[in-house]
mmCIF file of N, CA, C and O in Angstrom:
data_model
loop_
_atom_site.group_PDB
_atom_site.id
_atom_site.type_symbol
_atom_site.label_atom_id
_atom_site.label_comp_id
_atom_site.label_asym_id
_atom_site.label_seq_id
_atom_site.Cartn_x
_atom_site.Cartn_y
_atom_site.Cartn_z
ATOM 1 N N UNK A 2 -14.245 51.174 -69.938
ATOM 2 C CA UNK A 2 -14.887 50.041 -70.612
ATOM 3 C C UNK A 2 -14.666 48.767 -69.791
ATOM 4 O O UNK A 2 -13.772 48.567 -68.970
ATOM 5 N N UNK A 3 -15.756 47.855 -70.209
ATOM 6 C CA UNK A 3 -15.143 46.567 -69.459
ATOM 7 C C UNK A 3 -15.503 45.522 -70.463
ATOM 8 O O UNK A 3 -16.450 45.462 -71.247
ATOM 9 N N UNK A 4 -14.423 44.647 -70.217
ATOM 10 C CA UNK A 4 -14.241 43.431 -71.057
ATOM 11 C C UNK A 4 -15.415 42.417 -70.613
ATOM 12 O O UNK A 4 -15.402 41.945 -69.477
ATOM 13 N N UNK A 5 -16.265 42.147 -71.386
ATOM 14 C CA UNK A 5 -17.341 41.204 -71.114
ATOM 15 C C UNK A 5 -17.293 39.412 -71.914
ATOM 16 O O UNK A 5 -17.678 39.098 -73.040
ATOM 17 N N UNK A 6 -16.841 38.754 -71.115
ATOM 18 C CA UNK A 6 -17.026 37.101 -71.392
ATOM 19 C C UNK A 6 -18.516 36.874 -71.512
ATOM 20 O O UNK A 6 -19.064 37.675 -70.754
ATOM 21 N N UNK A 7 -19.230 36.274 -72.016
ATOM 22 C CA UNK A 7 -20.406 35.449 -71.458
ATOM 23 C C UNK A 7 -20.518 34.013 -72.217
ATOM 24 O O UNK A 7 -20.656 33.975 -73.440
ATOM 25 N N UNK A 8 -20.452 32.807 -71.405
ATOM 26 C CA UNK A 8 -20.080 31.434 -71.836
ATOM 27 C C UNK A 8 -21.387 30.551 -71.684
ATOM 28 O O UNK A 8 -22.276 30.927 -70.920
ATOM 29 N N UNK A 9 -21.471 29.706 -72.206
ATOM 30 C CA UNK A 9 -22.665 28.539 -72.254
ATOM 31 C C UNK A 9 -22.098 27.604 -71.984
ATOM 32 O O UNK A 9 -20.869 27.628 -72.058
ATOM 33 N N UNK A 10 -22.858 26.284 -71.518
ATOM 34 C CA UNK A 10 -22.462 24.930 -71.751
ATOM 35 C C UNK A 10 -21.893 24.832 -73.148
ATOM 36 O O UNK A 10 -20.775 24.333 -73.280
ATOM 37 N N UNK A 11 -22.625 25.303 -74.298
ATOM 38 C CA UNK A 11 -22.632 24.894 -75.325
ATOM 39 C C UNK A 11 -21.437 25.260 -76.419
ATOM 40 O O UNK A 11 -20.813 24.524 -77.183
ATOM 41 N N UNK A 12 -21.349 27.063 -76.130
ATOM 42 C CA UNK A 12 -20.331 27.669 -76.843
ATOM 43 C C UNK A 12 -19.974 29.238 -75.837
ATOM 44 O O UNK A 12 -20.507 29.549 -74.771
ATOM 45 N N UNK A 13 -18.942 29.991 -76.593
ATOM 46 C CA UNK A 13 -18.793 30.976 -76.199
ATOM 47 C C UNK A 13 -19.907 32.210 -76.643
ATOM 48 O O UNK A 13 -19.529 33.092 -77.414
ATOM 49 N N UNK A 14 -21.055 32.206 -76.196
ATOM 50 C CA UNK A 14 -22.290 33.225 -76.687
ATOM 51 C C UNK A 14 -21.533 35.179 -76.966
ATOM 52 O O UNK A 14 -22.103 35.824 -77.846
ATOM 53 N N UNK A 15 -20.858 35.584 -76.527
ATOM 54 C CA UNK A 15 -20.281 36.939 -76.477
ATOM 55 C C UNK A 15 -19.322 37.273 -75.926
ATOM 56 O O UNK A 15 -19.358 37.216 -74.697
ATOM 57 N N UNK A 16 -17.914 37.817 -76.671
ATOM 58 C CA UNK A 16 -16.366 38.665 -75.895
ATOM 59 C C UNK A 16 -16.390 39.831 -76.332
ATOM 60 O O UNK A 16 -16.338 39.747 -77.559
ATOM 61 N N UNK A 17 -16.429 40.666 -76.080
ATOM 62 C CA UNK A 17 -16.004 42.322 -76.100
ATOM 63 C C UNK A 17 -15.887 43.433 -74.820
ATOM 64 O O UNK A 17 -15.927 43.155 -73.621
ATOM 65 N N UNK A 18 -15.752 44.604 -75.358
ATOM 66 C CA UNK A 18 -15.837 45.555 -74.487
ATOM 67 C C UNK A 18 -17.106 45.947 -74.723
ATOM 68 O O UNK A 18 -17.685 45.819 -75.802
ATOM 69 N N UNK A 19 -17.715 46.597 -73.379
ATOM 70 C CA UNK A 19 -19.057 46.687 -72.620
ATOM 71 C C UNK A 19 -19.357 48.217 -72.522
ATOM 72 O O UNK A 19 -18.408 48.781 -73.066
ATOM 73 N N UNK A 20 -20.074 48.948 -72.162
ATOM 74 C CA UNK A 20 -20.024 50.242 -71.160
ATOM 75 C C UNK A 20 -20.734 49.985 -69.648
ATOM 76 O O UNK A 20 -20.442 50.651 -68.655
ATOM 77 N N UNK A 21 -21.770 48.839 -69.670
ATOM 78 C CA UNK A 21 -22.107 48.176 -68.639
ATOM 79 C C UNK A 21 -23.072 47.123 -68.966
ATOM 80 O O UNK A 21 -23.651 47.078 -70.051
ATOM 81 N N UNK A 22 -23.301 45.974 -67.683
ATOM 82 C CA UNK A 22 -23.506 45.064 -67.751
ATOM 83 C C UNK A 22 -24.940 44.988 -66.914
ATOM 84 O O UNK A 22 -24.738 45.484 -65.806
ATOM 85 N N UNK A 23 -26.083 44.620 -67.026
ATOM 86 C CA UNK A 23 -27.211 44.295 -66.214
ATOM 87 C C UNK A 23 -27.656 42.804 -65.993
ATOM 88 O O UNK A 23 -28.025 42.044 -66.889
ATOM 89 N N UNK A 24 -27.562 42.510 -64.664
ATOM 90 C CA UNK A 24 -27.757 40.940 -64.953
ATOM 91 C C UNK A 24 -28.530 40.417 -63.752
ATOM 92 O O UNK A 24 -28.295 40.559 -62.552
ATOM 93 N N UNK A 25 -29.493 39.788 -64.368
ATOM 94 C CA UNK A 25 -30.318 39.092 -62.424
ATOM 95 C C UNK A 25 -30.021 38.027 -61.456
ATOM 96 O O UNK A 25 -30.305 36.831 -61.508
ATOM 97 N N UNK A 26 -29.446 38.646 -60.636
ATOM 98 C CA UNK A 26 -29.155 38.348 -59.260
ATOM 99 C C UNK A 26 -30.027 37.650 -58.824
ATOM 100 O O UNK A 26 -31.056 37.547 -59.491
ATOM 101 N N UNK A 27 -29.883 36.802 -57.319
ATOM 102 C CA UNK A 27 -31.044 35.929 -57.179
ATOM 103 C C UNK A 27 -31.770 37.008 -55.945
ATOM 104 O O UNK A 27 -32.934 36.871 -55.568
ATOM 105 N N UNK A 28 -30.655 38.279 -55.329
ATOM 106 C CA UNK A 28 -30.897 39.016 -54.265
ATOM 107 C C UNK A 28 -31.652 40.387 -55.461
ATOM 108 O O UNK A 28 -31.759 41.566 -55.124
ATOM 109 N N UNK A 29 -31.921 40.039 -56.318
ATOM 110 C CA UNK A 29 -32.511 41.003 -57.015
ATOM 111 C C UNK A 29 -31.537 41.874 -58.322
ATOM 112 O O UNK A 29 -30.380 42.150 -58.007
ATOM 113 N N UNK A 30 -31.973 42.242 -59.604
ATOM 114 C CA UNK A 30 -31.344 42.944 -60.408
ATOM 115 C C UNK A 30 -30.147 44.091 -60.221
ATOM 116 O O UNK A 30 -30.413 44.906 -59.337
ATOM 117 N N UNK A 31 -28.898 44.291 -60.889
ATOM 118 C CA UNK A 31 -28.309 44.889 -60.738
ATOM 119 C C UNK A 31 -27.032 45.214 -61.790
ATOM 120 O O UNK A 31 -26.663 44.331 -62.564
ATOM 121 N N UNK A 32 -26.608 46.073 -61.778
ATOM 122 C CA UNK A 32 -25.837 46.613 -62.869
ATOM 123 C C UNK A 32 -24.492 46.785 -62.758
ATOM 124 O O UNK A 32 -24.208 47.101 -61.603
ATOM 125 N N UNK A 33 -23.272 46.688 -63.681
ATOM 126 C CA UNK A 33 -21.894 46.437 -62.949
ATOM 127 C C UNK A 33 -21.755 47.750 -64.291
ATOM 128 O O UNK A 33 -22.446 47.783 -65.309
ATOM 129 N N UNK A 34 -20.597 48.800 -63.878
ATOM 130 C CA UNK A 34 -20.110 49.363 -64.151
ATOM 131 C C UNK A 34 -18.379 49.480 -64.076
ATOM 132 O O UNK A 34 -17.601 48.838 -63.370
ATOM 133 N N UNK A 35 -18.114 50.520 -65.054
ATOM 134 C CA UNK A 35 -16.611 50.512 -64.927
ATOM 135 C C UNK A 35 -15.780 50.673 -63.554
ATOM 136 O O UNK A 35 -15.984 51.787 -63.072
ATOM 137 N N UNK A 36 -15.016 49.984 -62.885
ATOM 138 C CA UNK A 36 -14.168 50.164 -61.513
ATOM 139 C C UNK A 36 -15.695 49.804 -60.723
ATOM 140 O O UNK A 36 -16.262 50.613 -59.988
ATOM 141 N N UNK A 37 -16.147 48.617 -60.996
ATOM 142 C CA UNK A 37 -17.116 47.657 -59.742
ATOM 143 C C UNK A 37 -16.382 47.232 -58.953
ATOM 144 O O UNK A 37 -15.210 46.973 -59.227
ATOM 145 N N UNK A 38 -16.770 47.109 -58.090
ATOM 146 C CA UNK A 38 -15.733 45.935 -56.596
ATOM 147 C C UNK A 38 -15.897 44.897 -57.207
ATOM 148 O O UNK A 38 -16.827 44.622 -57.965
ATOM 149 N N UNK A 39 -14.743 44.075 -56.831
ATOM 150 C CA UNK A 39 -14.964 42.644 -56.825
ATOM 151 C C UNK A 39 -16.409 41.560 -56.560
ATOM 152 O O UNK A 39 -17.104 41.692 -55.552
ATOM 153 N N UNK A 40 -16.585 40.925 -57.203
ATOM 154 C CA UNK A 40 -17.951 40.453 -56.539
ATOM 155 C C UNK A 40 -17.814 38.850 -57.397
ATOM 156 O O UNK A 40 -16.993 38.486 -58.240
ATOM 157 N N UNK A 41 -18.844 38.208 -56.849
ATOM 158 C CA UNK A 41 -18.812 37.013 -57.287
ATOM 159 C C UNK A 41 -20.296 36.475 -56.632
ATOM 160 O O UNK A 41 -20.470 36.282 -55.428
ATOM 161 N N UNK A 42 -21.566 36.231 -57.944
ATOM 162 C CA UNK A 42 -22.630 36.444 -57.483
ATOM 163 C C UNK A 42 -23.551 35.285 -58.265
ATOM 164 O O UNK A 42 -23.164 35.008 -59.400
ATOM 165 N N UNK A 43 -24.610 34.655 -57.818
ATOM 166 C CA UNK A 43 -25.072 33.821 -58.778
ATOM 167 C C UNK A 43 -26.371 34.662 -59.311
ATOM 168 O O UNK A 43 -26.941 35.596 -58.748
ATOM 169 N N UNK A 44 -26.708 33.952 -60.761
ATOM 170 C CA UNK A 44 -28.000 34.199 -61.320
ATOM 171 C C UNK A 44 -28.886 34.029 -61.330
ATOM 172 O O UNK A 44 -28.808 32.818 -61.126
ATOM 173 N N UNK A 45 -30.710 34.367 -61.464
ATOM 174 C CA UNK A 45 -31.152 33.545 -61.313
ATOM 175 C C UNK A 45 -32.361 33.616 -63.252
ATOM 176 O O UNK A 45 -31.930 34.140 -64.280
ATOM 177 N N UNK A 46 -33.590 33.023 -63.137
ATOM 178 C CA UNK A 46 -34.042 33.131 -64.180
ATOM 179 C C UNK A 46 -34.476 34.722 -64.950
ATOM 180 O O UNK A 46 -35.515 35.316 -64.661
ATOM 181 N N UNK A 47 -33.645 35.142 -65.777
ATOM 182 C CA UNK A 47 -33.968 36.570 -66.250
ATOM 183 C C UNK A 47 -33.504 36.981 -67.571
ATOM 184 O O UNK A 47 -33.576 36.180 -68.504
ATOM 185 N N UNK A 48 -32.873 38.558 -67.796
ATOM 186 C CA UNK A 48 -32.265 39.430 -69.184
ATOM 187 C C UNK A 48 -31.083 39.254 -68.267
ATOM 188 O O UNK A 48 -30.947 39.304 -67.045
ATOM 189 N N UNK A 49 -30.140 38.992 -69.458
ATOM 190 C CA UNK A 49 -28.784 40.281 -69.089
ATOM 191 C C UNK A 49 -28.306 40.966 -70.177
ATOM 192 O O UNK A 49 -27.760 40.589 -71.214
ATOM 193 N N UNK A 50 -28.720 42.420 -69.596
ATOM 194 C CA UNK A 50 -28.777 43.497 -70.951
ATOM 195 C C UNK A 50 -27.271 43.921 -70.780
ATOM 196 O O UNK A 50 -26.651 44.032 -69.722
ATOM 197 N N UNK A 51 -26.715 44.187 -72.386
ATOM 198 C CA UNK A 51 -25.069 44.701 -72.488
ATOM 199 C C UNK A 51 -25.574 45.180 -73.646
ATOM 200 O O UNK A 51 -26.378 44.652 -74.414
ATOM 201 N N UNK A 52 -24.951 46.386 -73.712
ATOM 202 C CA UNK A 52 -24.835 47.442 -74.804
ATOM 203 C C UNK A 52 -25.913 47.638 -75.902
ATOM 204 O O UNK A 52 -25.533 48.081 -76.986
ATOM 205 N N UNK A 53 -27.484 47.290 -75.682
ATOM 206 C CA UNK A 53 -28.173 47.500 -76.451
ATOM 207 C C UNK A 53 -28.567 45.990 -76.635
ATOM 208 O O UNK A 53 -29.423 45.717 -77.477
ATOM 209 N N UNK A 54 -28.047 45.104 -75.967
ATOM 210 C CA UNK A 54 -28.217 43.529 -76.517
ATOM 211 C C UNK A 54 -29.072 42.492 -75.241
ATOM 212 O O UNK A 54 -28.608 42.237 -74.130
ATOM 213 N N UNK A 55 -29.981 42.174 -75.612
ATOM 214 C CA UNK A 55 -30.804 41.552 -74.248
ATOM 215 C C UNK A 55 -30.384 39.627 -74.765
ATOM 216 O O UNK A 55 -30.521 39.208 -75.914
ATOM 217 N N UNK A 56 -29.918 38.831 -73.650
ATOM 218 C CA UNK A 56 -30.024 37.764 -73.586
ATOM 219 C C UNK A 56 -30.623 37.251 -72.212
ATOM 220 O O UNK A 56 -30.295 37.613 -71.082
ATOM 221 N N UNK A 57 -31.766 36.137 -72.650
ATOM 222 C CA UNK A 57 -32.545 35.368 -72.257
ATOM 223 C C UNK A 57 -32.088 34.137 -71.109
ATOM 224 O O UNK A 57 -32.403 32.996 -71.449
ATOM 225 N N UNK A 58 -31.419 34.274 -69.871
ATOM 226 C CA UNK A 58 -30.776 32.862 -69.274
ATOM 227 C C UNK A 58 -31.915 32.738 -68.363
ATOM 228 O O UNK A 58 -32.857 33.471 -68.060
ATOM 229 N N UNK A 59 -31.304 30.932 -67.842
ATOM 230 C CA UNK A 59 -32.400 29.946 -66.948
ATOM 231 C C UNK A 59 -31.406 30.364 -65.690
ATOM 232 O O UNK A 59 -32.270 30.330 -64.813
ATOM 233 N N UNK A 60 -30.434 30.662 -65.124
ATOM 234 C CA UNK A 60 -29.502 31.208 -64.319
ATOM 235 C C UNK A 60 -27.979 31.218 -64.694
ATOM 236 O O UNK A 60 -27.564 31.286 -65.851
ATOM 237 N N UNK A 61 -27.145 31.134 -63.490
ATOM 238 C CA UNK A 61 -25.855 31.555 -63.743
ATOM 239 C C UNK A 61 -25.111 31.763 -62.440
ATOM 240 O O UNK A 61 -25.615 31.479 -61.353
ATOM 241 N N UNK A 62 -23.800 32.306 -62.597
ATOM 242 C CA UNK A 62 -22.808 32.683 -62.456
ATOM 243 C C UNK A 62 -22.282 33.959 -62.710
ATOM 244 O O UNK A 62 -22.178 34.010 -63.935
ATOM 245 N N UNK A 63 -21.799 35.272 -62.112
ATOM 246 C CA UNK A 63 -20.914 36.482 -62.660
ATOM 247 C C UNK A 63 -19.877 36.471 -61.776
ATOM 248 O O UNK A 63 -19.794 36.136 -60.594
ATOM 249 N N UNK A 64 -19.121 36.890 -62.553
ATOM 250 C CA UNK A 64 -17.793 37.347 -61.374
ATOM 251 C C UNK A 64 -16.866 38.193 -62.357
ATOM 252 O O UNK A 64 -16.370 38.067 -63.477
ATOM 253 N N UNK A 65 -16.911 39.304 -61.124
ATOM 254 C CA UNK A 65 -16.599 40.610 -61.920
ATOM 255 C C UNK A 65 -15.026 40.932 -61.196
ATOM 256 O O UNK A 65 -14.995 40.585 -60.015
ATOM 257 N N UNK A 66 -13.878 41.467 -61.657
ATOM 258 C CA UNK A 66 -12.717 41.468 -61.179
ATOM 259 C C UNK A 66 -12.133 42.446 -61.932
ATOM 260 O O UNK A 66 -12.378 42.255 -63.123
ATOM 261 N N UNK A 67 -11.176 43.829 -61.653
ATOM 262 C CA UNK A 67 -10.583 44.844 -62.170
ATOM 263 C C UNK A 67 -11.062 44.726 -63.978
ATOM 264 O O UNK A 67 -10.298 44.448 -64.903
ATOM 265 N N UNK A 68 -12.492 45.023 -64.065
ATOM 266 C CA UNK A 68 -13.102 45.649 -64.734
ATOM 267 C C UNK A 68 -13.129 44.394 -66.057
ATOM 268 O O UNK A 68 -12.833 44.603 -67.234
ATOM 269 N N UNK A 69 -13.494 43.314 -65.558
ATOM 270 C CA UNK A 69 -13.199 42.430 -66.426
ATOM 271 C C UNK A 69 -14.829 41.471 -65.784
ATOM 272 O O UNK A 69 -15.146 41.419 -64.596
ATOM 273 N N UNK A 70 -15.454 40.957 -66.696
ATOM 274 C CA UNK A 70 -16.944 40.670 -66.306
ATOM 275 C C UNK A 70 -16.835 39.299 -67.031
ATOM 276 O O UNK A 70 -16.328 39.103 -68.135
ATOM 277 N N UNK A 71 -17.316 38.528 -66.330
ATOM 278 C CA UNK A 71 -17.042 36.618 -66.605
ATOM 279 C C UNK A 71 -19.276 36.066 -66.492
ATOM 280 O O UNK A 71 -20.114 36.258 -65.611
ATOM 281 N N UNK A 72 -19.321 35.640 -67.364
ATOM 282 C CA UNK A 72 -20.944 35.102 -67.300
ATOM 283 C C UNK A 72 -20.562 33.990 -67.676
ATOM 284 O O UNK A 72 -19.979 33.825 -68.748
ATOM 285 N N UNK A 73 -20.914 32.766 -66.597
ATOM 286 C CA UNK A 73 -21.481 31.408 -67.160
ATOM 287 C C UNK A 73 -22.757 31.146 -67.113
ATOM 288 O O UNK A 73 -23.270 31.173 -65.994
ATOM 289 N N UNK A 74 -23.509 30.864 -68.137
ATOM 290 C CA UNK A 74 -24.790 30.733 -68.024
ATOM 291 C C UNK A 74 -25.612 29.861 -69.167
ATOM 292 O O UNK A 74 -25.356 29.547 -70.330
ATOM 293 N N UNK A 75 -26.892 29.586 -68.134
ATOM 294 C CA UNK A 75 -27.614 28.438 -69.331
ATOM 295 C C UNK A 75 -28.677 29.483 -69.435
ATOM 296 O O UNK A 75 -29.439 30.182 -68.768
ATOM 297 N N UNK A 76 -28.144 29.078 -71.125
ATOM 298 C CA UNK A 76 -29.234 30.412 -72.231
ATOM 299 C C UNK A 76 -30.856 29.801 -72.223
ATOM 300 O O UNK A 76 -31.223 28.646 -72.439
ATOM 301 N N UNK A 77 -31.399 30.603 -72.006
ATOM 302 C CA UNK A 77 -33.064 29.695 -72.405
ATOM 303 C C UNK A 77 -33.394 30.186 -74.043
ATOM 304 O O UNK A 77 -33.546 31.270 -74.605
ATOM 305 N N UNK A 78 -33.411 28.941 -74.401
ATOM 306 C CA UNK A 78 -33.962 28.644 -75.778
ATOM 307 C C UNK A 78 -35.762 29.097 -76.072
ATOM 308 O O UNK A 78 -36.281 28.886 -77.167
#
């Protein structure tokens, strides 16, 4: 499992455990799974689908570290 943050300017939008994470890259879409490498990647306008749950951002921030997944991002309204 992986522990999923995802933060706003505004509030904390979602904390739990994940089975995986899909989120758009500006080098194109991609998916983080359990035991990902390290990475640290920006967002750009897209979904980021987690566990059945689609959210809507204008871009972002991920950074993924021993199975622990960090999203800062501005949500589009």
């Amino acid at each position: 499992m992986l522990k999923l943050k995802i933060v706003s300017p505004e509030r904390v939008e979602f904390t739990g455990e994940v089975e995986s994470v899909k989120v758009p890259g500006t080098m194109g879409n991609f998916e983080i799974l359990q035991n990902h490498a390290p990475i640290i990647s920006t967002l750009q306008k897209g979904i980021v689908e987690y566990d059945g749950q689609q959210l809507a951002i204008l871009g972002g921030f991920v950074e993924v570290q021993k199975n622990e997944v960090s999203l800062c991002v501005e949500i589009s309204e």
